[in-house]
Amino acid sequence: MTLSDLGERVGRAPSQLSLLENGKREPKLSLLTALAQALGVSVEELLSRQPPSRRAQLEIAVEEAQRDPVYQTLNLPHLKVGKRVPNDVLEHIVGLYDELKRRSAKPTATPEEARRANADLRRQMRERGNYFPAIEKAAQETLDAVGYSGGALSQGQILAIVTHHGFTLRYVQDLPRSVRSITDTRNRRIFLKRESLGMHSPRTILLQTLGHFVLGHGQPRDFADFLRQRVEANYFAAAVLIPETTSVPYLQDAKKARDLSVEDLRDVYSVSYEMAAHRFTNLAHRHLDLVCHFIRNDETGIIYKAYENDGLIFPTDDTGAIEGQRMCRYWSGRQVFASPDRYSIYYQYTDKPNGTHWCVAHVDPSRERNFAITLGVPYKESRWFRGRETTNRTKSNCPTGECCVRPPAELASRWEGQVWPSARAHSHVLSALPSGTFPGVDETDVYTFLDRYEEV
Ligand SMILES: [Zn+2]
């Protein structure tokens, strides 16, 4: 029955019925009754949300699928579902569409997947001595393009880098709280908040942001991809701010003089202590013939970030992840908090089950929250470092032996079972992982923000 056939039976123009059919108008009761009569069904049947048949259900599903933006990105011509399109063809289209929808769903990682991804990534970093030649090269090309010749990068050089890569920069005060920067890729504008928070100073955030584009990152496929991109972008920023070409000769000279120190590297390149220590791990194996480890932990000993290629055994969970684990109270990253001046540089030898490490730990006072940064090397390599003459020395049997995980027997016997500590609830690095293509980012806030600046 065509629309005009039906229109004739109920006394309406086909165009009016078309509006009803497409859901643009709602019919009056009198028209509904007339339609039901003309179609030989009850009004109730006419209003039912249940498709009358599998065929009808498929036709509706295919229509709806074709309206979905995900489907439209395929750029296929519109399929008009006429009588001659067989049921099994429709079944196929609906099946394919469902799978398309499933695959384009935002990646969300469970905490366990996230920890596994972290562990995988750290294994890869250890295998390559935390040195990424391709990123060093990209950073060097960027530096060459702006005529960098040595020392800390000036603000002018950093702006020249932004321009060189075809971006403009804008400082704003109303950046959404869930992001550190926003890049409008349509207009190639980077938005930043003008503030300084330790490692994440505006120029670090700017270079990390730029790193994603210089390294050709696409939208992250899953959480592991997101993590890898973040590590690479951070590496890029560090490689620009502490360039390989000038920092390596500097460090090699310091090693010859047996005066290697993270704080000097920090001062020469005007970066945070954390960035200097972490950058040291990039260059140590390749250029200084040194193995080492790096840890960032909070005052309670919880590890937020760690790396080693010197055999240090970290506490791990059963997925092999380190993040969120509590490290030994006798390690320097925890001892520094108990030292007379926690903000001065703290050196220590630690005897561990598989050997002794020499470590330097520091709590960066410019951070909004207290984190200890540790750089450590095996005992025999301490001779290259400033601070090797320290008399601080502890013994640790963690994480394998009897050490500090359980309280001492004498202490426990006096208190066990007679205490009820109320735990401080802290939103933990990986306890509940936010979802989304860019985990934790509020997309509505970001789009609203961009709208606000579209014409400005
Ligand atoms: Zn311990």
mmCIF file of N, CA, C and O in Angstrom, residues 140 143 148-153 239-253 265 268-269 279 283:
data_model
loop_
_atom_site.group_PDB
_atom_site.id
_atom_site.type_symbol
_atom_site.label_atom_id
_atom_site.label_comp_id
_atom_site.label_asym_id
_atom_site.label_seq_id
_atom_site.Cartn_x
_atom_site.Cartn_y
_atom_site.Cartn_z
ATOM 1 N N GLN A 140 65.982 16.247 18.213
ATOM 2 C CA GLN A 140 67.146 16.930 17.655
ATOM 3 C C GLN A 140 66.771 17.751 16.424
ATOM 4 O O GLN A 140 67.225 18.885 16.255
ATOM 5 N N LEU A 143 65.172 20.871 17.558
ATOM 6 C CA LEU A 143 66.148 21.818 18.109
ATOM 7 C C LEU A 143 66.962 22.471 16.999
ATOM 8 O O LEU A 143 67.245 23.677 17.030
ATOM 9 N N TYR A 148 69.107 25.835 18.075
ATOM 10 C CA TYR A 148 69.575 25.634 19.451
ATOM 11 C C TYR A 148 71.068 25.315 19.455
ATOM 12 O O TYR A 148 71.544 24.543 18.639
ATOM 13 N N SER A 149 71.812 25.928 20.371
ATOM 14 C CA SER A 149 73.242 25.632 20.394
ATOM 15 C C SER A 149 73.763 25.182 21.758
ATOM 16 O O SER A 149 74.847 24.637 21.855
ATOM 17 N N GLY A 150 73.022 25.372 22.822
ATOM 18 C CA GLY A 150 73.498 24.876 24.112
ATOM 19 C C GLY A 150 72.787 25.507 25.281
ATOM 20 O O GLY A 150 72.113 26.528 25.139
ATOM 21 N N GLY A 151 72.896 24.872 26.436
ATOM 22 C CA GLY A 151 72.311 25.402 27.665
ATOM 23 C C GLY A 151 70.814 25.195 27.751
ATOM 24 O O GLY A 151 70.233 24.437 26.973
ATOM 25 N N ALA A 152 70.205 25.897 28.713
ATOM 26 C CA ALA A 152 68.759 25.774 28.887
ATOM 27 C C ALA A 152 68.034 26.486 27.752
ATOM 28 O O ALA A 152 68.500 27.500 27.243
ATOM 29 N N LEU A 153 66.896 25.944 27.349
ATOM 30 C CA LEU A 153 66.115 26.572 26.276
ATOM 31 C C LEU A 153 65.446 27.846 26.774
ATOM 32 O O LEU A 153 64.887 27.871 27.865
ATOM 33 N N ALA A 239 63.677 15.281 26.029
ATOM 34 C CA ALA A 239 64.780 15.271 25.063
ATOM 35 C C ALA A 239 64.984 16.641 24.419
ATOM 36 O O ALA A 239 66.077 16.968 23.961
ATOM 37 N N VAL A 240 63.926 17.456 24.394
ATOM 38 C CA VAL A 240 64.068 18.825 23.890
ATOM 39 C C VAL A 240 64.673 19.722 24.975
ATOM 40 O O VAL A 240 65.569 20.522 24.717
ATOM 41 N N LEU A 241 64.193 19.554 26.207
ATOM 42 C CA LEU A 241 64.653 20.432 27.291
ATOM 43 C C LEU A 241 66.055 20.073 27.788
ATOM 44 O O LEU A 241 66.791 20.934 28.259
ATOM 45 N N ILE A 242 66.422 18.786 27.693
ATOM 46 C CA ILE A 242 67.778 18.352 28.051
ATOM 47 C C ILE A 242 68.347 17.635 26.830
ATOM 48 O O ILE A 242 68.362 16.410 26.763
ATOM 49 N N PRO A 243 68.824 18.407 25.838
ATOM 50 C CA PRO A 243 69.195 17.805 24.562
ATOM 51 C C PRO A 243 70.374 16.832 24.697
ATOM 52 O O PRO A 243 71.306 17.070 25.462
ATOM 53 N N GLU A 244 70.268 15.766 23.953
ATOM 54 C CA GLU A 244 71.306 14.727 23.984
ATOM 55 C C GLU A 244 72.670 15.301 23.596
ATOM 56 O O GLU A 244 73.678 15.029 24.248
ATOM 57 N N THR A 245 72.689 16.147 22.551
ATOM 58 C CA THR A 245 73.977 16.614 22.013
ATOM 59 C C THR A 245 74.795 17.413 23.021
ATOM 60 O O THR A 245 76.015 17.347 23.010
ATOM 61 N N THR A 246 74.127 18.174 23.873
ATOM 62 C CA THR A 246 74.907 18.972 24.830
ATOM 63 C C THR A 246 74.974 18.338 26.215
ATOM 64 O O THR A 246 75.961 18.507 26.930
ATOM 65 N N SER A 247 73.931 17.577 26.598
ATOM 66 C CA SER A 247 73.933 17.023 27.957
ATOM 67 C C SER A 247 74.864 15.820 28.073
ATOM 68 O O SER A 247 75.444 15.590 29.131
ATOM 69 N N VAL A 248 75.012 15.062 26.981
ATOM 70 C CA VAL A 248 75.878 13.876 27.057
ATOM 71 C C VAL A 248 77.341 14.262 27.307
ATOM 72 O O VAL A 248 77.952 13.739 28.244
ATOM 73 N N PRO A 249 77.933 15.191 26.528
ATOM 74 C CA PRO A 249 79.311 15.592 26.859
ATOM 75 C C PRO A 249 79.414 16.146 28.285
ATOM 76 O O PRO A 249 80.384 15.878 28.983
ATOM 77 N N TYR A 250 78.396 16.884 28.688
ATOM 78 C CA TYR A 250 78.393 17.447 30.040
ATOM 79 C C TYR A 250 78.446 16.334 31.087
ATOM 80 O O TYR A 250 79.236 16.372 32.036
ATOM 81 N N LEU A 251 77.590 15.314 30.907
ATOM 82 C CA LEU A 251 77.539 14.214 31.869
ATOM 83 C C LEU A 251 78.808 13.359 31.814
ATOM 84 O O LEU A 251 79.300 12.892 32.841
ATOM 85 N N GLN A 252 79.341 13.181 30.603
ATOM 86 C CA GLN A 252 80.573 12.384 30.478
ATOM 87 C C GLN A 252 81.735 13.069 31.207
ATOM 88 O O GLN A 252 82.543 12.406 31.858
ATOM 89 N N ASP A 253 81.798 14.388 31.099
ATOM 90 C CA ASP A 253 82.832 15.137 31.834
ATOM 91 C C ASP A 253 82.641 14.991 33.345
ATOM 92 O O ASP A 253 83.607 14.788 34.088
ATOM 93 N N LEU A 265 72.444 18.695 36.739
ATOM 94 C CA LEU A 265 71.731 18.560 35.464
ATOM 95 C C LEU A 265 70.455 19.400 35.503
ATOM 96 O O LEU A 265 70.121 20.106 34.546
ATOM 97 N N VAL A 268 71.566 23.192 35.211
ATOM 98 C CA VAL A 268 72.090 23.601 33.903
ATOM 99 C C VAL A 268 70.946 23.776 32.894
ATOM 100 O O VAL A 268 70.964 24.681 32.075
ATOM 101 N N TYR A 269 69.942 22.894 32.976
ATOM 102 C CA TYR A 269 68.872 22.945 31.971
ATOM 103 C C TYR A 269 67.572 23.548 32.502
ATOM 104 O O TYR A 269 66.551 23.534 31.804
ATOM 105 N N ARG A 279 65.548 11.889 33.043
ATOM 106 C CA ARG A 279 66.328 12.027 31.806
ATOM 107 C C ARG A 279 67.670 11.308 31.931
ATOM 108 O O ARG A 279 68.182 10.764 30.972
ATOM 109 N N LEU A 283 69.843 8.429 29.330
ATOM 110 C CA LEU A 283 71.182 8.586 28.759
ATOM 111 C C LEU A 283 72.229 7.692 29.409
ATOM 112 O O LEU A 283 73.291 7.445 28.838
#
